[in-house]
PDB file of C-alpha atoms in Angstrom:
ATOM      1  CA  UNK A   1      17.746  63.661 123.656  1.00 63.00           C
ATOM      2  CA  UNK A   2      14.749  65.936 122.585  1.00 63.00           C
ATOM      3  CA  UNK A   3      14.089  65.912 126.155  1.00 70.00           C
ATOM      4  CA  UNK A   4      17.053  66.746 127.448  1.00 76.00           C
ATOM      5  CA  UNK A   5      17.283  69.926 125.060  1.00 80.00           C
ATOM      6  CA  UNK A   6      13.898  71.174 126.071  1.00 75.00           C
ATOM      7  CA  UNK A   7      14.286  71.571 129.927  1.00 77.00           C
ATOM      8  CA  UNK A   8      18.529  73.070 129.311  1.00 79.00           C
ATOM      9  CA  UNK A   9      16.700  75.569 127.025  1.00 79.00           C
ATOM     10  CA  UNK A  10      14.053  76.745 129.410  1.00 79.00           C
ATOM     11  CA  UNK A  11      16.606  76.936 132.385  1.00 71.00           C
ATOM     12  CA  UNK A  12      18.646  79.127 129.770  1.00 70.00           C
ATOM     13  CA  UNK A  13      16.752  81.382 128.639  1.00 74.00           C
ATOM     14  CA  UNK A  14      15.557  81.439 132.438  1.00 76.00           C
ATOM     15  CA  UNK A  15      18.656  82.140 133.627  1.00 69.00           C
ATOM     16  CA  UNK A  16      19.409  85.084 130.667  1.00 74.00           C
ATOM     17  CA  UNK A  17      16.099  87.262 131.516  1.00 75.00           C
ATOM     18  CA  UNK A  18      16.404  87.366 135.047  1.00 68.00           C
ATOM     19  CA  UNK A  19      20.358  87.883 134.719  1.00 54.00           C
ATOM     20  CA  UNK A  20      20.523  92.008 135.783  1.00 58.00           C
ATOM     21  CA  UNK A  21      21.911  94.270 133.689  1.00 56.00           C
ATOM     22  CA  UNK A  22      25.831  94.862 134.074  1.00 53.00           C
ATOM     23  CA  UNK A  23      26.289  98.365 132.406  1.00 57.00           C
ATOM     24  CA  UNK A  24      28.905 100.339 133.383  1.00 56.00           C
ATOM     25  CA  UNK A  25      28.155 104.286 133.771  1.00 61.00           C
ATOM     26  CA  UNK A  26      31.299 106.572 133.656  1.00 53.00           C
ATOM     27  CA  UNK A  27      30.597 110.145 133.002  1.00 52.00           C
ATOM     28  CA  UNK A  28      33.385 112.087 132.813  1.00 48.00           C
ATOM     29  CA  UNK A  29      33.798 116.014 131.986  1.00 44.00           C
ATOM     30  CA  UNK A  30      37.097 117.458 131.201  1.00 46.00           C
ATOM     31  CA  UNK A  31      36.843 120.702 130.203  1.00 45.00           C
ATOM     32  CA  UNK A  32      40.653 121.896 128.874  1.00 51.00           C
ATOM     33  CA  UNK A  33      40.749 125.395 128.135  1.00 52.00           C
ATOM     34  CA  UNK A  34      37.263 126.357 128.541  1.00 74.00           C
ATOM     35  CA  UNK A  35      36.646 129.680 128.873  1.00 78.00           C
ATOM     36  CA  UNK A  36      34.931 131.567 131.846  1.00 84.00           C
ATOM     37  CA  UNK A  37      31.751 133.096 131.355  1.00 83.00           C
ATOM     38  CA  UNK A  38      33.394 136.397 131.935  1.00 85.00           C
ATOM     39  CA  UNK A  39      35.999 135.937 129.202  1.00 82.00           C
ATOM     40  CA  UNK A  40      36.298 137.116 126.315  1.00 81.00           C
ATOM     41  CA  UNK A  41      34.339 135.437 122.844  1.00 78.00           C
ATOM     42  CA  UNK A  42      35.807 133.816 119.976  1.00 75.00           C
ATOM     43  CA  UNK A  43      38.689 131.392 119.048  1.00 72.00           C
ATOM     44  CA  UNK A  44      42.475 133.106 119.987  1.00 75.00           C
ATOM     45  CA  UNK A  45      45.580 131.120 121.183  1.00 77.00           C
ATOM     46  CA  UNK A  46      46.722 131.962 124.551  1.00 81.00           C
ATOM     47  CA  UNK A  47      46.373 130.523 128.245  1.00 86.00           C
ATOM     48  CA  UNK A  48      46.228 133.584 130.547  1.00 88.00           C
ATOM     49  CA  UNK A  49      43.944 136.963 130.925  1.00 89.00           C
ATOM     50  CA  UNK A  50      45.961 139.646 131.846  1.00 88.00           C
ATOM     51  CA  UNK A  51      43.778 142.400 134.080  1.00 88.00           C
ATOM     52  CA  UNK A  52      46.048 145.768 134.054  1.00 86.00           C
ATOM     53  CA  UNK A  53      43.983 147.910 136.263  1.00 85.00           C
ATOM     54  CA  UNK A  54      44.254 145.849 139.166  1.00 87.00           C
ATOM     55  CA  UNK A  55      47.849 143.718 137.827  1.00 86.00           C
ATOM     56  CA  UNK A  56      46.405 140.353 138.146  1.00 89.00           C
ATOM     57  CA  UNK A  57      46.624 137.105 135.583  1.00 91.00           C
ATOM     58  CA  UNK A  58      44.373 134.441 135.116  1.00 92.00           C
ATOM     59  CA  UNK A  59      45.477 130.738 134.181  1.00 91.00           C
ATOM     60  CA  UNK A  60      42.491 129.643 131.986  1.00 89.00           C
ATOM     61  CA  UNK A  61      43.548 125.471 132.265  1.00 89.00           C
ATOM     62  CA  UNK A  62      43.756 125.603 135.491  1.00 90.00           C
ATOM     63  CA  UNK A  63      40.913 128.502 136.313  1.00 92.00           C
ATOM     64  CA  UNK A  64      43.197 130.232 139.108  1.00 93.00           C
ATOM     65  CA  UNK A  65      43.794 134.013 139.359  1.00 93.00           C
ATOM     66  CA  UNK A  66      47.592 134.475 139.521  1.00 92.00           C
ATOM     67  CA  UNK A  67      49.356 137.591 141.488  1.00 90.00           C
ATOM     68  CA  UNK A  68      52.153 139.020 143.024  1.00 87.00           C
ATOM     69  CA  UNK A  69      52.300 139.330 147.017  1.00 88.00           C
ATOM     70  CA  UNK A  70      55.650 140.557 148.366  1.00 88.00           C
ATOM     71  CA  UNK A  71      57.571 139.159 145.792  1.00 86.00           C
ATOM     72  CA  UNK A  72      55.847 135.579 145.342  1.00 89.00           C
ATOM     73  CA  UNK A  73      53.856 134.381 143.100  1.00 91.00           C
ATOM     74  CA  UNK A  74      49.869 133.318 144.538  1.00 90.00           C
ATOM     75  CA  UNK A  75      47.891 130.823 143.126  1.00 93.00           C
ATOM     76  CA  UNK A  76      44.374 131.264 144.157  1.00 93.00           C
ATOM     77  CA  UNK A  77      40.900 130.051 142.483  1.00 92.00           C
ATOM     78  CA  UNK A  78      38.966 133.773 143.590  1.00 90.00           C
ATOM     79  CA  UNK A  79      40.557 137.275 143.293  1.00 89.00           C
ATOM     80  CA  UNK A  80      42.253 139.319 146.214  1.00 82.00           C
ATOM     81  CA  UNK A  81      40.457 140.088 149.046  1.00 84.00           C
ATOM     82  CA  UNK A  82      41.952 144.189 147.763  1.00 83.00           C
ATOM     83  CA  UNK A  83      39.998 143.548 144.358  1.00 85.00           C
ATOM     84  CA  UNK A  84      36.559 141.486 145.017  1.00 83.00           C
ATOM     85  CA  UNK A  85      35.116 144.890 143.948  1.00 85.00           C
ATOM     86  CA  UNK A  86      36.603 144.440 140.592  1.00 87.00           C
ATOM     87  CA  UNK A  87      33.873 143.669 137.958  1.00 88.00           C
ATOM     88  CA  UNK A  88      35.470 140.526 135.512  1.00 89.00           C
ATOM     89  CA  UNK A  89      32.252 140.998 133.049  1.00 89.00           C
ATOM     90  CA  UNK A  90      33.585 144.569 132.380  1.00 85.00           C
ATOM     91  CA  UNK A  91      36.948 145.228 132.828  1.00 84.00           C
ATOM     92  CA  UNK A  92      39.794 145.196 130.707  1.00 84.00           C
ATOM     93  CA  UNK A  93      41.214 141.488 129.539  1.00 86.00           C
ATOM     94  CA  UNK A  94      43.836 140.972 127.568  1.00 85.00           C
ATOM     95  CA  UNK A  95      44.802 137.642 126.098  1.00 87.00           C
ATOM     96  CA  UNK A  96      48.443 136.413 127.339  1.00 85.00           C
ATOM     97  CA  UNK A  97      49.417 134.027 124.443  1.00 84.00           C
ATOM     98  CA  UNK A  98      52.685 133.536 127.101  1.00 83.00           C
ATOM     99  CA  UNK A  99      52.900 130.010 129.441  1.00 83.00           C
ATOM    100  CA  UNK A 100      54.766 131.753 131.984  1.00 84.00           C
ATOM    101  CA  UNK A 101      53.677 135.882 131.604  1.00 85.00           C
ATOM    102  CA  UNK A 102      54.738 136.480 135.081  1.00 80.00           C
ATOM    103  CA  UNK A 103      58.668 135.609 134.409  1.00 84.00           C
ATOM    104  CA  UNK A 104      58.106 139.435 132.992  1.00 83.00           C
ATOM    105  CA  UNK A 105      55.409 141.110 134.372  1.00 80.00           C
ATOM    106  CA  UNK A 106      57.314 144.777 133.545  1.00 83.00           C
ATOM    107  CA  UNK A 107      56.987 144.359 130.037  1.00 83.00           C
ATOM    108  CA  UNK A 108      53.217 144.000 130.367  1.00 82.00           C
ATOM    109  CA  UNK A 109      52.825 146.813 132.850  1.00 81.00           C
ATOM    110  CA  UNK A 110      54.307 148.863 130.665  1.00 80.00           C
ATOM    111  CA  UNK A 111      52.560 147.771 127.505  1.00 79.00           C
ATOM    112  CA  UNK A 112      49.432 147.700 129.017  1.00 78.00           C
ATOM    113  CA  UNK A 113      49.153 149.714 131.736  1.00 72.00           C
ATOM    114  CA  UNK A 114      49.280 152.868 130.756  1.00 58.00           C
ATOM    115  CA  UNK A 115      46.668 152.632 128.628  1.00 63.00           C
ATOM    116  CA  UNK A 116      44.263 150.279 130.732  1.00 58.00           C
ATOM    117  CA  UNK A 117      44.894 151.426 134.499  1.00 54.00           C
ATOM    118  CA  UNK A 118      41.998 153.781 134.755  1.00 54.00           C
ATOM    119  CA  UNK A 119      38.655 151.648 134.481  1.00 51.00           C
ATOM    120  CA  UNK A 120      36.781 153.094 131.363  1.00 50.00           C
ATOM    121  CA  UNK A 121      33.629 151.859 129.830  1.00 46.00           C
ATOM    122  CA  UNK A 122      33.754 149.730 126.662  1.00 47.00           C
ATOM    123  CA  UNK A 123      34.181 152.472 123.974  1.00 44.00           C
ATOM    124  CA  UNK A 124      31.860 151.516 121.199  1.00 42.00           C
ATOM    125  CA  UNK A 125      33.001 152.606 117.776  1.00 42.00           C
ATOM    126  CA  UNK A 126      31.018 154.094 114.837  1.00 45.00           C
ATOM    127  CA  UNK A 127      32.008 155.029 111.602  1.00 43.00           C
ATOM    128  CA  UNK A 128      32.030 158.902 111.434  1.00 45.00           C
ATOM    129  CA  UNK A 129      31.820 159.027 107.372  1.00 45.00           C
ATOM    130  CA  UNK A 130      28.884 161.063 106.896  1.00 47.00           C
ATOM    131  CA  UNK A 131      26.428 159.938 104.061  1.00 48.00           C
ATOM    132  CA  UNK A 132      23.041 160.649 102.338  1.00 51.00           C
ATOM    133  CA  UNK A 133      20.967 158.276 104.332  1.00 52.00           C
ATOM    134  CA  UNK A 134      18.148 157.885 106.437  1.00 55.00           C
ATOM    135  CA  UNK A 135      20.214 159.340 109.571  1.00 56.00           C
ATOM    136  CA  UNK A 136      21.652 162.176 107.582  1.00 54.00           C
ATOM    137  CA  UNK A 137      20.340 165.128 108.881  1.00 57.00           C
ATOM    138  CA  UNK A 138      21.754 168.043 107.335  1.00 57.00           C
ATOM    139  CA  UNK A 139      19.610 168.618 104.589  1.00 55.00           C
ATOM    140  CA  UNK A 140      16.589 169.309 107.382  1.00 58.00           C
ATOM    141  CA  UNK A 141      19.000 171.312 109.276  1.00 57.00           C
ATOM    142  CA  UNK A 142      19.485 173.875 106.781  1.00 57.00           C
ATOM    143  CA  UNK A 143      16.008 174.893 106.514  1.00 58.00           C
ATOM    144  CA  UNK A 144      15.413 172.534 102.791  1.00 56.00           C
ATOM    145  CA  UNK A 145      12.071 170.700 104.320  1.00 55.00           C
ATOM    146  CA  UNK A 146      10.128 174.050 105.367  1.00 58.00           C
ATOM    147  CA  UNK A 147       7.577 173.924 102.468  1.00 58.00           C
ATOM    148  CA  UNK A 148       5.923 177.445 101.856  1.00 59.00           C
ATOM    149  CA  UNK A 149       2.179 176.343 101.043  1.00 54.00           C
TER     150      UNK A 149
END
């Protein structure tokens, strides 16, 4: 028996280091509702960028730009050939928390448009309460630090 055992345990063990490894690799990468590197930062609900100065949405699932052409509605994964000019990184975006915004485009037209349509530089706001610190400069202004030696 003993030598029955021996030769049935070499042929195993045999037969398990020389067996090649069955690993099966799947790498898969969904990325729902990522954002584009243009977009904007932060955490807010909503599946579509609205762009007022040139009238143009983008779907964020599916990563298409979304506009009107002679009464239809165009799916397409880069802008218009009318607005490859247009810089994403700084214009205007405004977050469409809407599944279907273009069933009423008027009513963002004319919430956003008016106010939007004319590319302006991101206005950076400071408070304007004037204080006593280090930037204050009125005291010097007045004539308080001439020193008469």
């Amino acid at each position: 028996m003993k030598k029955k055992i021996l030769p049935i345990t070499i042929l195993l063990s045999i037969f398990i280091i020389n067996t090649p490894d069955a690993q099966v690799r799947v790498n898969l990468n969904v990325n729902i509702g990522q954002r584009p590197a243009w977009g904007l930062p932060g955490n807010y609900a909503g599946d579509f960028y609205y762009f007022p100065e040139i009238d143009v949405y983008y779907n964020i699932p599916q990563r298409r730009f979304v506009y009107l052409d002679r009464g239809n509605w165009i799916y397409v994964n880069d802008l218009p050939r009318a607005y490859r000019g247009f810089d994403l990184y700084r214009g205007q975006k405004i977050v469409i928390n809407d599944p279907n915004p273009f069933i009423r485009p008027n009513y963002y037209r004319e919430r956003y448009g008016r106010q939007y349509m004319a590319y302006r530089p991101p206005v950076v706001i400071v408070d304007k309460r004037r204080g006593h610190d280090r930037d204050d400069d009125r005291w010097e202004r007045r004539g308080h630090d001439r020193r008469r030696w």
